[in-house]
Short mmCIF file of C-alpha atoms in Angstrom, two decimals:
data_model
loop_
_atom_site.label_atom_id
_atom_site.label_comp_id
_atom_site.label_asym_id
_atom_site.label_seq_id
_atom_site.Cartn_x
_atom_site.Cartn_y
_atom_site.Cartn_z
CA MET A 1117 194.16 69.27 -158.10
CA LYS A 1118 197.89 69.98 -158.49
CA SER A 1119 197.14 73.49 -159.76
CA ILE A 1120 194.82 74.08 -156.77
CA ARG A 1121 197.56 72.96 -154.35
CA ALA A 1122 200.08 75.16 -156.15
CA LEU A 1123 197.89 78.17 -155.39
CA GLY A 1124 198.02 77.32 -151.69
CA LEU A 1125 194.24 77.30 -151.37
CA GLY A 1126 192.79 75.86 -148.18
CA THR A 1127 189.53 73.92 -147.89
CA ASP A 1128 187.78 77.02 -146.58
CA ILE A 1129 188.59 79.21 -149.58
CA ILE A 1130 187.74 76.39 -152.04
CA LEU A 1131 184.34 75.98 -150.38
CA LEU A 1132 183.84 79.74 -150.39
CA SER A 1133 184.76 79.86 -154.08
CA VAL A 1134 181.95 77.39 -154.85
CA ILE A 1135 179.48 79.62 -153.00
CA LEU A 1136 180.98 82.66 -154.74
CA PHE A 1137 180.42 81.05 -158.13
CA LEU A 1138 176.77 80.24 -157.38
CA VAL A 1139 176.09 83.68 -155.87
CA GLU A 1140 177.73 85.53 -158.78
CA PHE A 1141 176.04 83.27 -161.33
CA VAL A 1142 172.66 84.24 -159.89
CA ARG A 1143 173.69 87.89 -159.50
CA GLY A 1144 174.92 88.11 -163.08
CA ALA A 1145 171.84 86.34 -164.38
CA ALA A 1146 169.51 88.53 -162.29
CA ILE A 1147 171.15 91.92 -162.77
CA VAL A 1148 172.26 91.64 -166.40
CA SER A 1149 169.40 89.54 -167.82
CA PHE A 1150 166.51 88.64 -165.54
CA ILE A 1151 165.71 92.07 -164.08
CA PRO A 1152 166.18 94.07 -167.34
CA ILE A 1153 164.71 91.51 -169.80
CA TYR A 1154 162.14 89.65 -167.71
CA GLY A 1155 161.22 92.90 -165.93
CA LYS A 1156 160.60 94.69 -169.22
CA ASN A 1157 159.12 91.96 -171.41
CA GLU A 1158 157.18 89.84 -168.91
CA LEU A 1159 156.43 92.24 -166.04
CA HIS A 1160 156.24 95.37 -168.26
CA ASN A 1161 158.34 97.55 -165.94
CA SER A 1162 159.89 100.76 -167.29
CA LEU A 1163 163.66 101.18 -167.63
CA ALA A 1164 163.49 103.70 -164.79
CA ILE A 1165 161.92 101.12 -162.43
CA ILE A 1166 164.46 98.54 -163.59
CA GLY A 1167 167.27 101.00 -162.87
CA ILE A 1168 165.86 101.71 -159.39
CA ALA A 1169 165.63 97.96 -158.67
CA ILE A 1170 169.26 97.44 -159.64
CA THR A 1171 170.30 100.42 -157.51
CA ALA A 1172 168.30 98.98 -154.59
CA HIS A 1173 170.26 95.73 -154.99
CA TYR A 1174 173.61 97.52 -154.91
CA LEU A 1175 172.43 99.81 -152.09
CA THR A 1176 171.93 96.93 -149.67
CA ASP A 1177 175.13 95.28 -150.93
CA THR A 1178 177.17 98.46 -150.40
CA VAL A 1179 175.67 99.69 -147.14
CA LEU A 1180 175.99 96.28 -145.51
CA LYS A 1181 179.65 95.91 -146.48
CA THR A 1182 180.80 98.25 -143.74
CA GLY A 1183 178.79 96.56 -140.99
CA ILE A 1184 179.57 93.05 -142.22
CA GLY A 1185 183.28 93.80 -142.36
CA TYR A 1186 183.11 94.96 -138.74
CA LEU A 1187 181.21 91.81 -137.71
CA LEU A 1188 183.62 89.53 -139.56
CA ASP A 1189 186.41 90.77 -137.30
CA ARG A 1190 184.31 89.55 -134.33
CA TRP A 1191 181.81 86.84 -135.30
CA SER A 1192 181.63 83.56 -137.19
CA ALA A 1193 181.91 83.88 -140.96
CA ARG A 1194 179.59 80.88 -141.34
CA LEU A 1195 176.80 82.54 -139.34
CA ILE A 1196 177.04 85.83 -141.24
CA ILE A 1197 177.17 84.16 -144.68
CA ASN A 1198 174.36 81.76 -143.80
CA ILE A 1199 171.95 84.49 -142.65
CA GLY A 1200 172.85 86.69 -145.61
CA LEU A 1201 172.23 83.94 -148.16
CA LEU A 1202 168.93 83.03 -146.53
CA ILE A 1203 167.72 86.63 -146.94
CA SER A 1204 168.97 86.57 -150.54
CA LEU A 1205 166.99 83.39 -151.18
CA ILE A 1206 163.85 85.12 -149.87
CA GLY A 1207 164.59 88.04 -152.21
CA ILE A 1208 164.77 85.76 -155.26
CA GLY A 1209 161.50 84.13 -154.17
CA LEU A 1210 159.75 87.51 -154.09
CA PHE A 1211 160.31 87.95 -157.84
CA ALA A 1212 157.32 85.61 -158.21
CA TRP A 1213 155.21 88.69 -157.34
CA GLY A 1214 157.39 91.08 -159.35
CA GLU A 1215 154.46 92.56 -161.30
CA TRP A 1216 154.12 94.92 -158.32
CA ASN A 1217 156.81 97.61 -158.71
CA TRP A 1218 157.55 97.86 -154.98
CA VAL A 1219 157.88 94.07 -154.64
CA PHE A 1220 160.14 94.00 -157.71
CA ILE A 1221 162.41 96.62 -156.11
CA LEU A 1222 162.28 94.95 -152.68
CA ALA A 1223 163.23 91.57 -154.17
CA ALA A 1224 166.30 93.05 -155.85
CA ALA A 1225 167.26 94.83 -152.62
CA LEU A 1226 166.99 91.71 -150.47
CA TYR A 1227 169.14 89.70 -152.87
CA GLY A 1228 171.95 92.23 -152.28
CA VAL A 1229 172.09 91.25 -148.60
CA GLY A 1230 173.78 87.90 -149.22
CA ILE A 1231 176.38 89.18 -151.67
CA SER A 1232 178.40 91.35 -149.28
CA PRO A 1233 179.78 88.75 -146.84
CA VAL A 1234 180.84 86.16 -149.43
CA TRP A 1235 183.27 88.36 -151.35
CA ILE A 1236 184.59 90.09 -148.20
CA VAL A 1237 185.30 86.74 -146.52
CA CYS A 1238 187.09 85.53 -149.67
CA LEU A 1239 189.30 88.63 -149.59
CA THR A 1240 190.21 88.07 -145.93
CA LYS A 1241 191.26 84.47 -146.66
CA VAL A 1242 193.81 85.43 -149.35
CA LYS A 1243 197.41 84.85 -148.22
CA GLU A 1244 199.65 87.88 -148.68
CA GLU A 1245 202.58 85.81 -149.99
CA GLN A 1246 200.37 84.38 -152.77
CA ARG A 1247 198.04 87.34 -153.29
CA ALA A 1248 198.46 87.62 -157.09
CA ALA A 1249 197.81 83.92 -157.75
CA GLN A 1250 194.94 83.55 -155.29
CA MET A 1251 193.25 86.81 -156.34
CA GLY A 1252 193.55 85.68 -159.95
CA PHE A 1253 191.76 82.46 -158.99
CA LEU A 1254 188.98 84.32 -157.14
CA TYR A 1255 188.54 86.83 -159.96
CA THR A 1256 188.29 83.96 -162.41
CA ILE A 1257 185.57 82.30 -160.31
CA TRP A 1258 183.78 85.65 -160.00
CA LEU A 1259 183.96 86.46 -163.71
CA VAL A 1260 183.01 82.96 -164.88
CA GLY A 1261 179.98 83.07 -162.58
CA MET A 1262 178.99 86.60 -163.58
CA GLY A 1263 179.51 85.81 -167.26
CA ALA A 1264 177.86 82.39 -167.35
CA GLY A 1265 174.74 83.57 -165.52
CA PRO A 1266 173.49 86.01 -168.20
CA VAL A 1267 174.51 83.68 -171.05
CA VAL A 1268 172.55 80.73 -169.68
CA LEU A 1269 169.58 82.86 -168.65
CA ASN A 1270 169.31 84.63 -172.01
CA VAL A 1271 168.93 81.27 -173.74
CA ILE A 1272 166.27 80.21 -171.22
CA LEU A 1273 164.42 83.52 -171.54
CA ASP A 1274 164.15 82.93 -175.29
CA TYR A 1275 162.37 79.62 -174.81
CA LYS A 1276 160.68 79.47 -171.41
CA PRO A 1277 160.85 82.68 -169.31
CA GLU A 1278 159.23 81.14 -166.22
CA LEU A 1279 162.02 78.52 -166.07
CA ALA A 1280 164.53 81.34 -165.58
CA PHE A 1281 162.99 82.23 -162.23
CA THR A 1282 163.03 78.58 -161.12
CA LEU A 1283 166.72 78.23 -161.98
CA LEU A 1284 167.66 81.33 -159.98
CA LEU A 1285 165.65 80.09 -157.00
CA ILE A 1286 167.30 76.62 -157.06
CA LEU A 1287 170.85 77.98 -157.32
CA ALA A 1288 170.28 80.58 -154.58
CA GLY A 1289 168.94 77.78 -152.36
CA LEU A 1290 171.95 75.58 -153.15
CA ALA A 1291 174.39 78.36 -152.18
CA TRP A 1292 172.56 78.76 -148.87
CA LEU A 1293 172.73 75.03 -148.12
CA ILE A 1294 176.47 74.86 -148.89
CA SER A 1295 177.08 77.79 -146.52
CA PHE A 1296 176.35 75.47 -143.57
CA ALA A 1297 179.70 73.77 -144.31
CA VAL A 1298 181.75 77.00 -144.16
CA PRO A 1299 184.29 76.95 -141.28
CA GLY A 1300 182.89 78.87 -138.34
CA GLY A 1301 185.90 80.85 -137.11
CA ARG A 1302 186.66 84.52 -137.49
CA GLN A 1303 188.80 85.77 -140.36
CA THR A 1304 192.48 84.85 -140.49
CA GLY A 1305 194.73 87.49 -139.01
CA ALA A 1306 192.06 89.07 -136.84
CA PRO A 1307 193.32 89.99 -133.37
CA THR A 1308 192.43 87.67 -130.47
CA THR A 1309 190.86 90.62 -128.66
CA PRO A 1310 188.80 92.60 -131.19
CA VAL A 1311 190.07 96.12 -131.79
CA PRO A 1312 187.45 98.76 -130.95
CA PHE A 1313 185.71 100.16 -134.00
CA HIS A 1314 186.94 103.74 -133.45
CA GLU A 1315 190.56 102.54 -133.39
CA GLN A 1316 190.04 100.56 -136.60
CA TRP A 1317 188.39 103.60 -138.17
CA ILE A 1318 191.36 105.83 -137.24
CA ALA A 1319 193.78 103.33 -138.80
CA LEU A 1320 191.72 103.12 -141.99
CA LYS A 1321 191.31 106.92 -142.21
CA GLU A 1322 195.08 107.25 -142.38
CA ARG A 1323 195.11 104.93 -145.41
CA LEU A 1324 192.13 106.70 -146.99
CA ARG A 1325 193.86 110.04 -146.52
CA ALA A 1326 196.83 108.68 -148.46
CA ILE A 1327 194.63 107.42 -151.31
CA LYS A 1328 192.40 110.52 -151.37
CA PRO A 1329 193.48 111.66 -154.86
CA LEU A 1330 192.32 108.29 -156.23
CA LEU A 1331 188.84 108.48 -154.67
CA PRO A 1332 187.20 110.34 -157.62
CA GLY A 1333 188.43 107.63 -159.97
CA MET A 1334 187.10 104.90 -157.66
CA ILE A 1335 183.64 106.45 -157.80
CA LEU A 1336 183.63 107.41 -161.49
CA GLN A 1337 184.65 103.96 -162.74
CA THR A 1338 181.87 102.20 -160.84
CA LEU A 1339 179.44 104.91 -161.93
CA GLY A 1340 180.39 104.46 -165.58
CA ALA A 1341 180.03 100.68 -165.42
CA SER A 1342 176.80 100.56 -163.41
CA MET A 1343 175.03 103.02 -165.74
CA LEU A 1344 175.24 100.34 -168.43
CA VAL A 1345 173.63 97.53 -166.43
CA PRO A 1346 169.91 98.35 -166.87
CA ILE A 1347 170.24 99.37 -170.52
CA LEU A 1348 172.60 96.76 -172.01
CA PRO A 1349 169.92 94.34 -173.30
CA THR A 1350 167.94 97.25 -174.80
CA PHE A 1351 171.11 98.70 -176.33
CA ALA A 1352 172.10 95.33 -177.80
CA GLU A 1353 168.67 94.99 -179.40
CA ALA A 1354 168.13 98.59 -180.58
CA SER A 1355 171.65 99.71 -181.57
CA LEU A 1356 173.43 96.44 -182.35
CA SER A 1357 170.40 94.53 -183.69
CA LEU A 1358 171.35 91.48 -181.61
CA SER A 1359 168.97 88.73 -180.57
CA ASN A 1360 169.14 87.31 -177.04
CA LYS A 1361 171.34 84.49 -178.35
CA GLN A 1362 173.73 86.91 -180.06
CA TYR A 1363 173.76 89.09 -176.95
CA SER A 1364 174.72 85.98 -174.95
CA VAL A 1365 177.59 85.30 -177.38
CA LEU A 1366 178.74 88.92 -177.00
CA LEU A 1367 178.81 88.57 -173.20
CA LEU A 1368 180.54 85.21 -173.46
CA ILE A 1369 183.27 86.59 -175.72
CA GLY A 1370 183.89 89.65 -173.55
CA GLY A 1371 183.86 87.71 -170.29
CA GLY A 1372 185.96 84.89 -171.70
CA CYS A 1373 188.67 87.28 -172.89
CA THR A 1374 188.70 88.91 -169.46
CA VAL A 1375 189.15 85.55 -167.72
CA LEU A 1376 191.90 84.46 -170.11
CA GLY A 1377 193.69 87.80 -169.76
CA LEU A 1378 193.65 88.08 -165.96
CA VAL A 1379 196.69 85.96 -165.13
CA PRO A 1380 199.09 87.31 -167.80
CA MET A 1381 197.91 90.89 -167.27
CA GLY A 1382 198.33 90.49 -163.51
CA LYS A 1383 201.91 89.25 -163.93
CA TRP A 1384 202.77 92.06 -166.35
CA SER A 1385 201.31 94.72 -164.08
CA ASP A 1386 203.37 93.35 -161.15
CA ARG A 1387 206.47 93.60 -163.32
CA LEU A 1388 205.83 96.89 -165.16
CA GLY A 1389 203.83 98.83 -162.58
CA ARG A 1390 200.14 99.57 -162.01
CA LYS A 1391 199.89 103.05 -163.52
CA PRO A 1392 200.37 102.17 -167.23
CA PHE A 1393 197.86 99.31 -167.01
CA LEU A 1394 195.20 101.54 -165.44
CA ILE A 1395 195.75 104.34 -167.97
CA ILE A 1396 195.91 102.14 -171.08
CA GLY A 1397 193.18 99.79 -169.85
CA PHE A 1398 190.64 102.52 -169.12
CA GLY A 1399 191.60 104.47 -172.25
CA ILE A 1400 191.07 101.51 -174.59
CA PHE A 1401 187.88 100.58 -172.74
CA ALA A 1402 186.49 104.08 -173.33
CA LEU A 1403 187.33 104.12 -177.05
CA THR A 1404 185.96 100.63 -177.63
CA LEU A 1405 182.74 101.37 -175.74
CA ALA A 1406 182.22 104.51 -177.82
CA SER A 1407 182.80 102.46 -180.99
CA LEU A 1408 179.93 100.16 -180.03
CA SER A 1409 177.60 103.17 -180.20
CA LEU A 1410 178.33 103.58 -183.91
CA GLN A 1411 176.04 100.61 -184.72
CA PRO A 1412 178.78 98.25 -185.99
CA ALA A 1413 178.07 95.01 -187.83
CA VAL A 1414 177.62 91.91 -185.67
CA TRP A 1415 181.10 90.57 -186.41
CA MET A 1416 182.61 93.96 -185.52
CA ALA A 1417 180.62 94.03 -182.27
CA TYR A 1418 182.13 90.65 -181.37
CA LEU A 1419 185.63 91.97 -182.14
CA LEU A 1420 185.01 95.02 -179.95
CA ALA A 1421 183.85 92.66 -177.16
CA VAL A 1422 187.27 90.96 -177.35
CA ILE A 1423 189.02 94.31 -176.92
CA LEU A 1424 186.72 95.28 -174.05
CA GLY A 1425 187.46 91.97 -172.30
CA VAL A 1426 191.23 92.31 -172.64
CA SER A 1427 191.23 95.94 -171.47
CA TYR A 1428 189.13 95.01 -168.44
CA ALA A 1429 191.60 92.21 -167.66
CA ALA A 1430 194.37 94.81 -167.73
CA VAL A 1431 192.58 96.99 -165.18
CA LEU A 1432 191.34 94.45 -162.61
CA PRO A 1433 194.60 93.02 -161.16
CA ALA A 1434 196.32 96.42 -161.11
CA TRP A 1435 193.36 98.02 -159.37
CA ASN A 1436 193.05 95.28 -156.74
CA ALA A 1437 196.79 95.40 -156.01
CA LEU A 1438 196.53 99.17 -155.56
CA LEU A 1439 193.63 98.91 -153.11
CA ALA A 1440 195.40 96.13 -151.16
CA LEU A 1441 198.07 98.66 -150.16
CA TYR A 1442 195.51 100.59 -148.13
CA VAL A 1443 193.97 97.76 -146.12
CA PRO A 1444 195.24 97.92 -142.50
CA PRO A 1445 196.97 94.65 -141.44
CA GLY A 1446 194.91 92.60 -138.99
CA GLN A 1447 191.73 94.51 -139.92
CA LYS A 1448 191.01 92.98 -143.30
CA GLY A 1449 187.27 92.61 -142.79
CA LEU A 1450 186.71 96.27 -141.97
CA GLY A 1451 189.36 97.49 -144.41
CA TRP A 1452 188.05 95.71 -147.50
CA SER A 1453 184.45 96.42 -146.60
CA LEU A 1454 184.97 100.18 -146.24
CA LEU A 1455 187.01 100.45 -149.45
CA SER A 1456 184.27 98.47 -151.22
CA THR A 1457 181.73 100.89 -149.76
CA VAL A 1458 183.59 103.86 -151.27
CA GLU A 1459 183.63 102.14 -154.65
CA GLY A 1460 179.95 101.35 -154.21
CA ILE A 1461 178.92 105.02 -154.21
CA GLY A 1462 179.03 105.06 -158.01
CA VAL A 1463 177.17 101.75 -158.19
CA LEU A 1464 174.31 103.19 -156.13
CA ILE A 1465 173.49 106.07 -158.47
CA GLY A 1466 174.64 104.62 -161.80
CA PRO A 1467 171.69 102.30 -162.60
CA VAL A 1468 169.12 105.01 -161.80
CA ILE A 1469 170.95 107.57 -163.97
CA GLY A 1470 171.31 105.02 -166.79
CA GLY A 1471 167.67 103.96 -166.64
CA VAL A 1472 166.28 107.52 -166.50
CA LEU A 1473 168.54 108.78 -169.34
CA ALA A 1474 167.64 105.78 -171.49
CA ASP A 1475 163.92 106.46 -170.95
CA LYS A 1476 164.33 110.16 -171.74
CA PHE A 1477 166.85 109.91 -174.59
CA SER A 1478 168.17 106.50 -175.67
CA ALA A 1479 170.29 103.57 -174.52
CA ALA A 1480 173.03 104.72 -176.92
CA THR A 1481 173.22 108.05 -175.07
CA VAL A 1482 174.02 106.20 -171.86
CA VAL A 1483 176.77 104.20 -173.59
CA TRP A 1484 178.35 107.41 -174.91
CA LEU A 1485 178.23 109.00 -171.46
CA SER A 1486 179.76 105.92 -169.86
CA ALA A 1487 182.56 105.89 -172.45
CA GLY A 1488 183.24 109.55 -171.66
CA LEU A 1489 183.57 108.81 -167.95
CA PHE A 1490 186.09 106.03 -168.58
CA GLY A 1491 188.04 108.38 -170.84
CA ILE A 1492 188.14 110.99 -168.06
CA ILE A 1493 189.40 108.36 -165.61
CA ALA A 1494 192.26 107.43 -167.96
CA ILE A 1495 193.26 111.10 -168.28
CA VAL A 1496 193.07 111.66 -164.51
CA TYR A 1497 195.31 108.67 -163.81
CA LEU A 1498 197.72 109.87 -166.51
CA LEU A 1499 198.10 113.20 -164.67
CA PHE A 1500 198.64 111.62 -161.25
CA PRO A 1501 202.29 111.25 -160.12
CA SER A 1502 203.61 107.68 -160.10
CA ARG A 1503 204.14 107.75 -156.33
CA TRP A 1504 200.35 107.45 -155.81
CA PHE A 1505 200.50 104.01 -157.42
CA ALA A 1506 203.47 102.72 -155.42
CA GLU A 1507 203.83 101.16 -151.98
CA HIS A 1508 202.96 103.54 -149.14
#
């Protein structure tokens, strides 16, 4: 409790963090394990269909971020989160009829509806004077949820696949019920009289114009990561010869190292600057990812997962701090939602590209391509002048 008070977290953000954990647990379990593994083994969907389903999930998540951010500057956060999570719950329920391809894709799409408002509201609640500490806390909640979901579900899928669906349904329902307790006011710092959308858009365009050279990197890094999502279980089985249990351990190691590295990496990036952490982090990530394609022994794969986790921890705080510079004051809902939408462009096309390439060539081909994209990002950031990474 003392550590929570030290972070300056209010009751609202603590409650939201519980919902965030449940939502990300289900998202991680669904996107990383349930849709690829259950969809392939139990529902006999192709990797292409699985990739389309994952893209459909991120499509609704990304498209809605802009509109939800606008609404959060005007309407009750509780109402928006509650409706979103109810639609997500319906989406999870539809997986019961997932043997139909269109229902499978629709279910994944509907689950994306409830994701958008939770994370955006969390971002608007962060206090500027304690941004590093509070963002570290939220990222930890996010990563623990995302990491624990696939680990737990992989174990369940090994023993009783139908129980996996039941668990997702229960947790999605629990998140929806808790949302009734979320404070009902608009986001902190929003103007008493809502600023017209066109004025908010003009203010944000000025920030986007300043960050324009970074936009290709924003898209490429989400593209490179999202390409891996539909093929990771297949890659772990075919190229790394890992069972579901070993794959769970791999995810646990990588995610755990990311969580443990977030706070120290965040403090170092604040002290040393964002640019070196983005360059080194993406560079090491690319090399390590490529090394996984060389069919290493299991123990070596676990070691590479450690390096991947640490390099990701180096990137996350620096990247968030960079984006925070371009969010207009008093318009956090719209600002964060539109920046998230830009990042989401890569997420929309990545799973489809990854699934189609894996079907046509192999899962290892997708991993190589993803590693190449992260390498390009590191080089691009190396060539950018340092002023693009400083306060504007």
